[in-house]
Amino acid sequence: MNITLAGQGKALARRGFIVQVITAVCLVVIVAVMFNGHSAVSAAAGALISILPTSVFSWFAFRYSGARKNALVAKSFSQGSKMKLALTIILFVVTFVGLNAAPIEVFLAYVVTTASHGLAMFHYGTKNNDN
């Protein structure tokens, strides 16, 4: 089956998103069982700070495709990067100011969820694209 480069990128981003969500849910459940509800909410917030901006970036990155639209692709990619950074900062501020979240749980969940996405990109990006 012949899949376009943009189609491969979208599939890879989708797999990364799924891995992030599964990692986040597992992490929040573990924190909830081991600690308390406030820690679980803090971990959930940290995971969402990783997941939401990555999803926004992926949407911007794969909005356009094709050689004729390369200027739009570059512009959209740049906008996605800026939106991801801005959204990450805003979500951290809201989490710490609005939720009074526990910093260790927030940062732990953020780092683990972000790392899971990066590892998923590496794992699925290096696999043979026959599936």
mmCIF file of C-alpha atoms in Angstrom:
data_model
loop_
_atom_site.group_PDB
_atom_site.id
_atom_site.type_symbol
_atom_site.label_atom_id
_atom_site.label_comp_id
_atom_site.label_asym_id
_atom_site.label_seq_id
_atom_site.Cartn_x
_atom_site.Cartn_y
_atom_site.Cartn_z
ATOM 1 C CA MET A 1 0.000 0.000 0.000
ATOM 2 C CA ASN A 2 1.430 3.342 -1.041
ATOM 3 C CA ILE A 3 1.136 5.879 1.761
ATOM 4 C CA THR A 4 2.214 9.488 1.322
ATOM 5 C CA LEU A 5 4.896 10.994 3.496
ATOM 6 C CA ALA A 6 2.298 13.168 5.240
ATOM 7 C CA GLY A 7 0.130 10.098 5.791
ATOM 8 C CA GLN A 8 3.067 8.299 7.398
ATOM 9 C CA GLY A 9 3.686 11.326 9.601
ATOM 10 C CA LYS A 10 0.050 11.466 10.671
ATOM 11 C CA ALA A 11 0.064 7.752 11.508
ATOM 12 C CA LEU A 12 3.277 8.167 13.495
ATOM 13 C CA ALA A 13 1.832 11.157 15.377
ATOM 14 C CA ARG A 14 -1.333 9.173 16.129
ATOM 15 C CA ARG A 15 0.697 6.282 17.550
ATOM 16 C CA GLY A 16 2.719 8.708 19.659
ATOM 17 C CA PHE A 17 -0.488 10.269 20.971
ATOM 18 C CA ILE A 18 -1.895 6.858 21.899
ATOM 19 C CA VAL A 19 1.306 5.912 23.722
ATOM 20 C CA GLN A 20 1.234 9.235 25.581
ATOM 21 C CA VAL A 21 -2.369 8.773 26.681
ATOM 22 C CA ILE A 22 -1.811 5.182 27.829
ATOM 23 C CA THR A 23 1.317 6.238 29.733
ATOM 24 C CA ALA A 24 -0.543 9.151 31.329
ATOM 25 C CA VAL A 25 -3.467 7.005 32.458
ATOM 26 C CA CYS A 26 -1.155 4.352 33.928
ATOM 27 C CA LEU A 27 0.933 6.984 35.692
ATOM 28 C CA VAL A 28 -2.088 8.762 37.184
ATOM 29 C CA VAL A 29 -3.542 5.468 38.414
ATOM 30 C CA ILE A 30 -0.221 4.496 40.012
ATOM 31 C CA VAL A 31 0.091 7.888 41.715
ATOM 32 C CA ALA A 32 -3.542 7.724 42.895
ATOM 33 C CA VAL A 33 -3.023 4.272 44.421
ATOM 34 C CA MET A 34 0.324 5.072 46.029
ATOM 35 C CA PHE A 35 -0.403 8.578 47.282
ATOM 36 C CA ASN A 36 -3.587 10.666 47.415
ATOM 37 C CA GLY A 37 -6.136 12.413 45.227
ATOM 38 C CA HIS A 38 -4.284 15.730 45.148
ATOM 39 C CA SER A 39 -1.152 13.978 43.915
ATOM 40 C CA ALA A 40 -3.167 12.188 41.234
ATOM 41 C CA VAL A 41 -4.708 15.476 40.064
ATOM 42 C CA SER A 42 -1.227 17.027 39.964
ATOM 43 C CA ALA A 43 0.079 14.075 37.927
ATOM 44 C CA ALA A 44 -2.894 14.304 35.567
ATOM 45 C CA ALA A 45 -2.212 18.001 35.075
ATOM 46 C CA GLY A 46 1.447 17.294 34.308
ATOM 47 C CA ALA A 47 0.479 14.640 31.790
ATOM 48 C CA LEU A 48 -2.024 16.975 30.104
ATOM 49 C CA ILE A 49 0.650 19.678 29.897
ATOM 50 C CA SER A 50 2.602 17.239 27.760
ATOM 51 C CA ILE A 51 -0.269 15.779 25.723
ATOM 52 C CA LEU A 52 -2.263 18.882 24.729
ATOM 53 C CA PRO A 53 0.591 20.987 23.271
ATOM 54 C CA THR A 54 1.984 17.961 21.432
ATOM 55 C CA SER A 55 -1.439 17.337 19.898
ATOM 56 C CA VAL A 56 -1.747 20.975 18.830
ATOM 57 C CA PHE A 57 1.720 20.851 17.279
ATOM 58 C CA SER A 58 0.895 17.633 15.415
ATOM 59 C CA TRP A 59 -2.268 19.176 14.023
ATOM 60 C CA PHE A 60 -0.344 22.210 12.755
ATOM 61 C CA ALA A 61 2.553 20.106 11.444
ATOM 62 C CA PHE A 62 0.371 17.853 9.304
ATOM 63 C CA ARG A 63 -2.272 20.346 8.250
ATOM 64 C CA TYR A 64 -0.757 20.731 4.765
ATOM 65 C CA SER A 65 1.245 18.378 2.566
ATOM 66 C CA GLY A 66 2.751 18.296 -0.890
ATOM 67 C CA ALA A 67 5.582 19.983 -2.733
ATOM 68 C CA ARG A 68 3.322 22.721 -4.063
ATOM 69 C CA LYS A 69 2.382 23.728 -0.550
ATOM 70 C CA ASN A 70 5.876 23.718 0.967
ATOM 71 C CA ALA A 71 5.622 27.380 2.019
ATOM 72 C CA LEU A 72 2.361 26.606 3.838
ATOM 73 C CA VAL A 73 3.910 23.511 5.403
ATOM 74 C CA ALA A 74 6.862 25.508 6.728
ATOM 75 C CA LYS A 75 4.632 28.309 8.005
ATOM 76 C CA SER A 76 2.246 25.866 9.681
ATOM 77 C CA PHE A 77 5.152 23.973 11.261
ATOM 78 C CA SER A 78 6.532 27.236 12.653
ATOM 79 C CA GLN A 79 3.103 28.260 13.974
ATOM 80 C CA GLY A 80 2.717 24.842 15.588
ATOM 81 C CA SER A 81 6.056 25.165 17.358
ATOM 82 C CA LYS A 82 5.141 28.584 18.698
ATOM 83 C CA MET A 83 1.694 27.427 19.793
ATOM 84 C CA LYS A 84 3.184 24.385 21.527
ATOM 85 C CA LEU A 85 5.615 26.524 23.522
ATOM 86 C CA ALA A 86 2.973 29.125 24.433
ATOM 87 C CA LEU A 87 0.406 26.505 25.400
ATOM 88 C CA THR A 88 2.952 24.638 27.532
ATOM 89 C CA ILE A 89 3.838 27.807 29.444
ATOM 90 C CA ILE A 90 0.181 28.771 29.911
ATOM 91 C CA LEU A 91 -0.740 25.295 31.139
ATOM 92 C CA PHE A 92 2.133 25.255 33.649
ATOM 93 C CA VAL A 93 1.032 28.651 34.993
ATOM 94 C CA VAL A 94 -2.605 27.560 35.243
ATOM 95 C CA THR A 95 -1.577 24.321 36.944
ATOM 96 C CA PHE A 96 0.551 25.939 39.611
ATOM 97 C CA VAL A 97 -1.562 29.042 40.194
ATOM 98 C CA GLY A 98 -5.051 27.656 39.628
ATOM 99 C CA LEU A 99 -4.733 24.107 40.930
ATOM 100 C CA ASN A 100 -2.018 24.704 43.511
ATOM 101 C CA ALA A 101 -0.544 21.457 42.205
ATOM 102 C CA ALA A 102 2.325 19.514 43.770
ATOM 103 C CA PRO A 103 5.440 20.348 41.704
ATOM 104 C CA ILE A 104 7.124 16.950 41.957
ATOM 105 C CA GLU A 105 4.070 15.096 40.652
ATOM 106 C CA VAL A 106 3.484 17.642 37.889
ATOM 107 C CA PHE A 107 7.059 17.556 36.628
ATOM 108 C CA LEU A 108 7.375 13.786 36.993
ATOM 109 C CA ALA A 109 4.224 13.190 34.955
ATOM 110 C CA TYR A 110 5.267 15.803 32.393
ATOM 111 C CA VAL A 111 8.722 14.286 31.920
ATOM 112 C CA VAL A 112 7.518 10.669 31.802
ATOM 113 C CA THR A 113 4.682 11.460 29.373
ATOM 114 C CA THR A 114 6.933 13.562 27.142
ATOM 115 C CA ALA A 115 9.631 10.878 27.190
ATOM 116 C CA SER A 116 7.073 8.213 26.287
ATOM 117 C CA HIS A 117 6.095 10.250 23.224
ATOM 118 C CA GLY A 118 9.715 10.673 22.181
ATOM 119 C CA LEU A 119 10.436 6.981 22.673
ATOM 120 C CA ALA A 120 7.315 6.068 20.701
ATOM 121 C CA MET A 121 8.453 8.320 17.851
ATOM 122 C CA PHE A 122 11.856 6.635 17.895
ATOM 123 C CA HIS A 123 10.412 3.121 18.128
ATOM 124 C CA TYR A 124 7.690 3.462 15.492
ATOM 125 C CA GLY A 125 9.752 5.786 13.287
ATOM 126 C CA THR A 126 12.543 3.237 12.926
ATOM 127 C CA LYS A 127 10.253 0.288 12.193
ATOM 128 C CA ASN A 128 9.668 -0.947 8.691
ATOM 129 C CA ASN A 129 6.645 0.812 7.183
ATOM 130 C CA ASP A 130 5.089 -2.363 5.769
ATOM 131 C CA ASN A 131 2.116 -2.358 8.205
#
